[in-house]
mmCIF file of C-alpha atoms in Angstrom:
data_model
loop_
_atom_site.group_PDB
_atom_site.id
_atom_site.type_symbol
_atom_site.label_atom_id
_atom_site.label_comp_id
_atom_site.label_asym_id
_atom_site.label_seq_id
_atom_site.Cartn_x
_atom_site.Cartn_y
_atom_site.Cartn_z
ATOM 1 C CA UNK A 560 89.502 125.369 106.615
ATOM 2 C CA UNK A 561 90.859 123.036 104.481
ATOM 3 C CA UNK A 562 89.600 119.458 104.541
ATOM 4 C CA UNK A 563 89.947 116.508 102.703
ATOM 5 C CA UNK A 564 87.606 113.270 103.693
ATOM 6 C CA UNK A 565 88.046 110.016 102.499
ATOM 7 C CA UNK A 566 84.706 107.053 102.084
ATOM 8 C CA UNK A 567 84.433 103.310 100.774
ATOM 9 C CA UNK A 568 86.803 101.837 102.733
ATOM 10 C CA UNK A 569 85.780 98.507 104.372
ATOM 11 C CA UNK A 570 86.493 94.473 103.867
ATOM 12 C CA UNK A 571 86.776 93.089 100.584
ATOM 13 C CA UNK A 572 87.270 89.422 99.514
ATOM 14 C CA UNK A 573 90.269 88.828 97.271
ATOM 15 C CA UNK A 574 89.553 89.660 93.861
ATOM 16 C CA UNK A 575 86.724 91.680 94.560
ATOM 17 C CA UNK A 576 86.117 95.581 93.728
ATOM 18 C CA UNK A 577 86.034 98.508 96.313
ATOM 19 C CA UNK A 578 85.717 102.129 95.102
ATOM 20 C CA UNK A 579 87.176 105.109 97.410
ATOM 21 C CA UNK A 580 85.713 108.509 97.501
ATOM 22 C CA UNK A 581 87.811 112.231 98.829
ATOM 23 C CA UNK A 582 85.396 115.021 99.006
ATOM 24 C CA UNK A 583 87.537 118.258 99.544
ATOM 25 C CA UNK A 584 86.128 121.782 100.786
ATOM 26 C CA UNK A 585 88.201 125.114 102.059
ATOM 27 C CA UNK A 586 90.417 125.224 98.198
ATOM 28 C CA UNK A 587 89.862 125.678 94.561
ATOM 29 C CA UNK A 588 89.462 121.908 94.051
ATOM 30 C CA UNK A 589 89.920 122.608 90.070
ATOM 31 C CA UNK A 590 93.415 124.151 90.836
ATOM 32 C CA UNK A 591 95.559 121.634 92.360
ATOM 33 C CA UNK A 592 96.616 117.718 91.661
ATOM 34 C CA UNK A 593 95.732 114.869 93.972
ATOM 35 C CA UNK A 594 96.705 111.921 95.293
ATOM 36 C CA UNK A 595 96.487 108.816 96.718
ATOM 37 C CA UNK A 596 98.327 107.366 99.175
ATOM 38 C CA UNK A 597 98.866 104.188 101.466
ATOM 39 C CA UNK A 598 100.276 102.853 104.384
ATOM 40 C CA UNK A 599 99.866 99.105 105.263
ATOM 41 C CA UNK A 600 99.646 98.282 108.744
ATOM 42 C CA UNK A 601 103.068 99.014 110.850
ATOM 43 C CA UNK A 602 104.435 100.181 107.148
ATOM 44 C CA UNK A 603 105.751 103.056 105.757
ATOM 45 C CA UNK A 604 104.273 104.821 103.136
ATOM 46 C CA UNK A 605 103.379 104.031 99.558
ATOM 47 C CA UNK A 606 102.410 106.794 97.004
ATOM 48 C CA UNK A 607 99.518 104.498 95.047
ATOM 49 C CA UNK A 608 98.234 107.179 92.060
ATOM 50 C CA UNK A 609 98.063 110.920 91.013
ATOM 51 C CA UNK A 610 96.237 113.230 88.706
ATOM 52 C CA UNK A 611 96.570 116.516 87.613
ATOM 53 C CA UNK A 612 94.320 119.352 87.917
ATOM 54 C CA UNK A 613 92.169 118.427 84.216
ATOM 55 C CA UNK A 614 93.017 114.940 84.884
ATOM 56 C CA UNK A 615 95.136 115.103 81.519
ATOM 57 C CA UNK A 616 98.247 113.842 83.351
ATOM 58 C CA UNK A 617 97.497 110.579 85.273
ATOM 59 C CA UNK A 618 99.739 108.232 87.050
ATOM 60 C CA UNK A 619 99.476 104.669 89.065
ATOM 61 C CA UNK A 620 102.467 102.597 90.763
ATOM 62 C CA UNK A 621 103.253 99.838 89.523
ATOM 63 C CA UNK A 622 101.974 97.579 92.211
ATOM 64 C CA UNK A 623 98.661 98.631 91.229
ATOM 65 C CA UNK A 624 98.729 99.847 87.294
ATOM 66 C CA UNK A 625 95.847 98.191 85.912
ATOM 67 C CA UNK A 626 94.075 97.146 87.993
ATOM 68 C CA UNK A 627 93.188 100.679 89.895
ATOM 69 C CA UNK A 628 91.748 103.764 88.176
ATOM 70 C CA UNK A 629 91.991 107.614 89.319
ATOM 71 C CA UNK A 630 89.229 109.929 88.459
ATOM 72 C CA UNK A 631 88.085 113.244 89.936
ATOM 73 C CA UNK A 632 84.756 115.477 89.168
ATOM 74 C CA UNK A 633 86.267 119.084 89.394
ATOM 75 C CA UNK A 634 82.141 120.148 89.914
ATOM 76 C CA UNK A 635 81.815 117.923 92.698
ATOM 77 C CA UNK A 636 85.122 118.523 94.172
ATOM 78 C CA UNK A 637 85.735 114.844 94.631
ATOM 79 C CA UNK A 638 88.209 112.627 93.602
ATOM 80 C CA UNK A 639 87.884 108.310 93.430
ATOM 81 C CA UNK A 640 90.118 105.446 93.427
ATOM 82 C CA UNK A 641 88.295 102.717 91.908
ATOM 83 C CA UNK A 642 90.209 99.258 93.056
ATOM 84 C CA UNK A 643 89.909 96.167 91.293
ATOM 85 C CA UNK A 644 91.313 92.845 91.472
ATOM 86 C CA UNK A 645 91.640 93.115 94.847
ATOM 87 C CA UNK A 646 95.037 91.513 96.869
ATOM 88 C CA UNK A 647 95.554 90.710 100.927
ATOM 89 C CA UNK A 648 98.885 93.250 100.156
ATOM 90 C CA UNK A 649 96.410 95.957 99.004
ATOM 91 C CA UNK A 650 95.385 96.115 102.634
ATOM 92 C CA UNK A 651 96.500 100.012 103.802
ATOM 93 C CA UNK A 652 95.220 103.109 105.479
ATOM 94 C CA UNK A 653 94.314 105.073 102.208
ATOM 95 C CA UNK A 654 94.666 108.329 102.242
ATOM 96 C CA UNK A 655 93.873 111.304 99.967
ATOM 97 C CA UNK A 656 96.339 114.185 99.704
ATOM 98 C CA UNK A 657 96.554 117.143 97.940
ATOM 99 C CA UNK A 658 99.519 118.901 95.371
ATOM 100 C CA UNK A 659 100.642 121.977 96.823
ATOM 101 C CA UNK A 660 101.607 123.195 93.417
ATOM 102 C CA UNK A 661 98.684 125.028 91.466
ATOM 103 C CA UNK A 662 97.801 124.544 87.847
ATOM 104 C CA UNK A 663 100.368 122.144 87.317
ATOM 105 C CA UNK A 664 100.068 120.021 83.908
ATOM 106 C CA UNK A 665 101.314 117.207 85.741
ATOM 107 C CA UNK A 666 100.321 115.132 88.730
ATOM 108 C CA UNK A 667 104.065 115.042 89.904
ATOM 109 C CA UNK A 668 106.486 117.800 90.855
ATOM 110 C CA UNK A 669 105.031 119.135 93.825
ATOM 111 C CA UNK A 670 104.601 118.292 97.450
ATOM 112 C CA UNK A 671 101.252 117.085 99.075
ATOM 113 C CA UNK A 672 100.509 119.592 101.989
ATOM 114 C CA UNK A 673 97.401 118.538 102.578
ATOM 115 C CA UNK A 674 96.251 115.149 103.893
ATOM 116 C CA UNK A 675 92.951 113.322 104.759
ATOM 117 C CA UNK A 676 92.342 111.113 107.793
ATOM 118 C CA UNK A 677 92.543 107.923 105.188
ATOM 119 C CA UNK A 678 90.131 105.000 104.916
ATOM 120 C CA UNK A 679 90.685 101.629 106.014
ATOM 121 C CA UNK A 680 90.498 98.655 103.036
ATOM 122 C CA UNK A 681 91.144 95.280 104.404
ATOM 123 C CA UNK A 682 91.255 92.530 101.809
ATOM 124 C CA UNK A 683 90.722 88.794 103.084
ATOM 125 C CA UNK A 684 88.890 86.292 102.946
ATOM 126 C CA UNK B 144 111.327 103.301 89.437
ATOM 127 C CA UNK B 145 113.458 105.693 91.593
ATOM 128 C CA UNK B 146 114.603 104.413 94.629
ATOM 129 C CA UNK B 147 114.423 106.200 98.137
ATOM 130 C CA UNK B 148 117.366 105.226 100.915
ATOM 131 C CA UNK B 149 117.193 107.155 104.421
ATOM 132 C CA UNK B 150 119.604 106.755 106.772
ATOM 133 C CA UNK B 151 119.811 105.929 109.275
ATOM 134 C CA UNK B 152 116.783 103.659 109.914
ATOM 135 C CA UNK B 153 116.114 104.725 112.941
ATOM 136 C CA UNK B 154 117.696 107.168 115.626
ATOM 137 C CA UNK B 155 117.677 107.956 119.339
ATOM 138 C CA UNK B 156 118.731 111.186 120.370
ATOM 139 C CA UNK B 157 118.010 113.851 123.137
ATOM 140 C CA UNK B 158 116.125 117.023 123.650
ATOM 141 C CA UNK B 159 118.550 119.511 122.644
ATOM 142 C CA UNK B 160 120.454 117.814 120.184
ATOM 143 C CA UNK B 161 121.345 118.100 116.469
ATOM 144 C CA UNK B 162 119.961 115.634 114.254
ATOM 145 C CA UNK B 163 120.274 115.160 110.733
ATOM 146 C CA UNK B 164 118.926 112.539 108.401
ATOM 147 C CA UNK B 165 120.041 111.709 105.142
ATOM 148 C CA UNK B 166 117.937 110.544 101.839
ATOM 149 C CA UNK B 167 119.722 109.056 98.801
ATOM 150 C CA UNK B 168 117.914 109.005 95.070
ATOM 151 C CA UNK B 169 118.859 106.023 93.173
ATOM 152 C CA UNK B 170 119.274 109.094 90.246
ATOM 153 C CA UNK B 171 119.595 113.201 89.845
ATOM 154 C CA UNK B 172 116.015 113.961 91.072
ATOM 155 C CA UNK B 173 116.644 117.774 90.936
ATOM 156 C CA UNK B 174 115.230 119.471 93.838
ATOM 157 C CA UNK B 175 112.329 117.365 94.024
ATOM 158 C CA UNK B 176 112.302 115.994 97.372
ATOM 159 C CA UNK B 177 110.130 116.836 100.096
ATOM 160 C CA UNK B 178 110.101 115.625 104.004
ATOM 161 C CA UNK B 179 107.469 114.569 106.191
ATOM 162 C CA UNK B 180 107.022 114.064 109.702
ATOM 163 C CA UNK B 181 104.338 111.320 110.974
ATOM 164 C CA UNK B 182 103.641 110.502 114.843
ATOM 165 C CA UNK B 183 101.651 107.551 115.896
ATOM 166 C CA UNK B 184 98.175 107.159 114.817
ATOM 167 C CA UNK B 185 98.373 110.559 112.898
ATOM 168 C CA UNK B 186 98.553 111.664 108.987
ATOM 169 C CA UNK B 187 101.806 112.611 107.376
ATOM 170 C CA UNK B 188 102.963 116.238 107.735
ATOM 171 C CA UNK B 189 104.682 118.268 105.224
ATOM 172 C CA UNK B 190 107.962 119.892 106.895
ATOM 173 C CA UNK B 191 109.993 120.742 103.234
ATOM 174 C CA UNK B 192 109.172 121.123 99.964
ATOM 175 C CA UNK B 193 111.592 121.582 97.273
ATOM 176 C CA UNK B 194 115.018 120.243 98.820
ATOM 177 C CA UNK B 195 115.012 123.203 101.037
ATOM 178 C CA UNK B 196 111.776 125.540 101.260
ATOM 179 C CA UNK B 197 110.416 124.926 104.319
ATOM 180 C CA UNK B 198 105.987 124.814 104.839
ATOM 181 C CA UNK B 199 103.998 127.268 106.054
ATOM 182 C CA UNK B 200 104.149 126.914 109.874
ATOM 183 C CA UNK B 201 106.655 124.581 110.461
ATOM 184 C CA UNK B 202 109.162 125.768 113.350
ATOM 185 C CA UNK B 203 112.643 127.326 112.118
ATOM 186 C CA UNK B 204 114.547 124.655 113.637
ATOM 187 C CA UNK B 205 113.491 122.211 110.919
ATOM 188 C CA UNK B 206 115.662 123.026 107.469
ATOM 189 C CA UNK B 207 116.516 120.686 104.207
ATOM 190 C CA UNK B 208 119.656 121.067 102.272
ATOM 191 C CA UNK B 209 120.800 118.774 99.088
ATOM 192 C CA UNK B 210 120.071 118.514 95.443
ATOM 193 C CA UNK B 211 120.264 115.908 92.598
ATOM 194 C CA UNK B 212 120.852 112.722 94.693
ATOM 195 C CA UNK B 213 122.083 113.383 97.892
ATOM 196 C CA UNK B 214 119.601 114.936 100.397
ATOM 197 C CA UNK B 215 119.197 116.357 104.288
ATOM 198 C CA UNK B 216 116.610 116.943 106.698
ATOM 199 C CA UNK B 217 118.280 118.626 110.105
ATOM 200 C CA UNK B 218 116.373 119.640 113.258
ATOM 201 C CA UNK B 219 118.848 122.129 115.067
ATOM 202 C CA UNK B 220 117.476 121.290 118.475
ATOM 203 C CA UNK B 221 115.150 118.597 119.253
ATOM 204 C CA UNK B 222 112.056 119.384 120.722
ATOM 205 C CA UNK B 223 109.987 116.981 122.497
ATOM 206 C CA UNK B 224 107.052 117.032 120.170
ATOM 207 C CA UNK B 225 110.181 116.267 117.460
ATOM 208 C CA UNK B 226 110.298 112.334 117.711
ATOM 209 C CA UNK B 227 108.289 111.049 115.376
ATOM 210 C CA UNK B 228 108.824 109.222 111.928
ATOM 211 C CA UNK B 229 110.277 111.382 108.961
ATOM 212 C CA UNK B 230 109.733 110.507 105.761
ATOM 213 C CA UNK B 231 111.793 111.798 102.228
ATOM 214 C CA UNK B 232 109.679 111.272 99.314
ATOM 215 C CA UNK B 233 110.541 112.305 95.738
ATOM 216 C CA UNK B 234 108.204 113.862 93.171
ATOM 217 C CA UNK B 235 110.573 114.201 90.027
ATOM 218 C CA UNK B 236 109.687 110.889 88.081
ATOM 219 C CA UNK B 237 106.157 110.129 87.140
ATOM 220 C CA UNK B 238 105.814 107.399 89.817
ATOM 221 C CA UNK B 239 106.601 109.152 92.789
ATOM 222 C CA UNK B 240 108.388 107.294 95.466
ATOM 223 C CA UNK B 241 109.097 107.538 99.281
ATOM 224 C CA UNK B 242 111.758 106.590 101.492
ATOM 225 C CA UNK B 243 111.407 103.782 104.145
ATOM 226 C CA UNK B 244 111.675 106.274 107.134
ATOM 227 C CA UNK B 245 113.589 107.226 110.071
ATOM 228 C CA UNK B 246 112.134 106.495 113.570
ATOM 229 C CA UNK B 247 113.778 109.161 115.480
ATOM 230 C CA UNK B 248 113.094 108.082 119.357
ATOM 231 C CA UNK B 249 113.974 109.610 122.663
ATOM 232 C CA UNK B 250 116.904 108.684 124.170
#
């Protein structure tokens, strides 16, 4: 079965740090793209960043491009968000979703078929 | 980036019925658009990859149609487990962008 399963989430004070965590099991983690994505409270949703499957192609919206990083350890089969500079708007469901498009040399161009139950960041003070 | 308009906004319709949505690019994305359905307090589901290809599993009735800008999601006959919130999202440009949604509610 295929499973993705999101970590880190929790309450952060403005313009603090929070890094998220997607451990995946049931697919050839190395094979496939991933994603994050968010959905603030009562909101639709908001594609935040994407990597490809050697992390060679990388991509962040611009709501959050520089101040959040992608990564993913192929050997762990896990892939991170790691937020900083924190903002009340970054306050979302995150969740973690995977390409359906394998070996792709870039993080876009394919669907994402597979989605985690998220992970909850509040920011506030 | 590119931008995502579905129309309508929302939608009330009966079991039984027709119902198609629409989703505009703000430019030619290709074929790359893909539709997902969410229901309260549950993750996003893919329904259509590709303009038109529909998922693994996901009932006939559901079929996508368009290409370049102009785009369509139809369900052929509503089912009760149907109304949810459906979601175009395009994956042609580097920062991949999604629609606003369509509540589609029972009438």
């Amino acid at each position: 079965e295929v499973q993705l399963v999101e970590s880190g989430g929790g309450l952060v004070q403005p313009g603090r740090s929070l890094r998220l965590s997607c451990v995946v099991s049931g697919f050839r983690f190395d094979d496939y793209a991933m994603h994050w994505v968010r959905q603030a409270p009562g909101k639709g949703l908001e594609w935040v960043s994407g990597i490809n499957w050697n992390s060679e192609s990388v991509g962040y919206a611009d709501s959050v491009k520089g101040r959040f990083t992608i990564s993913r350890d192929n050997a762990e089969n896990s892939l991170s968000l790691q937020m900083n500079s924190l903002r009340p708007d970054d306050t979302a469901l995150y969740y973690c979703t995977k390409g359906h498009r394998a070996s792709s040399s870039y993080y876009n161009y394919c669907a994402m078929d597979v989605w985690g139950q998220g992970t909850t960041v509040i920011v506030s003070s | 980036d590119i931008q995502m308009t579905q129309s309508p906004s929302s939608l009330s319709a009966s079991v039984g019925d027709r119902v198609t949505i629409t989703c505009r690019a703000s430019q030619s994305i290709s074929f790359y658009l893909n539709w997902y359905q969410q229901k309260p307090g549950k993750t996003p589901k893919l329904l259509v990859h590709s303009a038109h290809s529909l998922q693994s599993g996901v009932p006939s009735r559901f079929s996508g149609s368009g290409s370049g800008t102009d785009f369509t999601l139809t369900i052929s006959s509503l089912q009760p487990e149907d109304f949810a919130t459906y979601y175009c999202q395009q994956s042609y440009s580097f920062g991949i962008t999604f629609g606003q949604g369509t509540r589609l509610e029972i009438k």
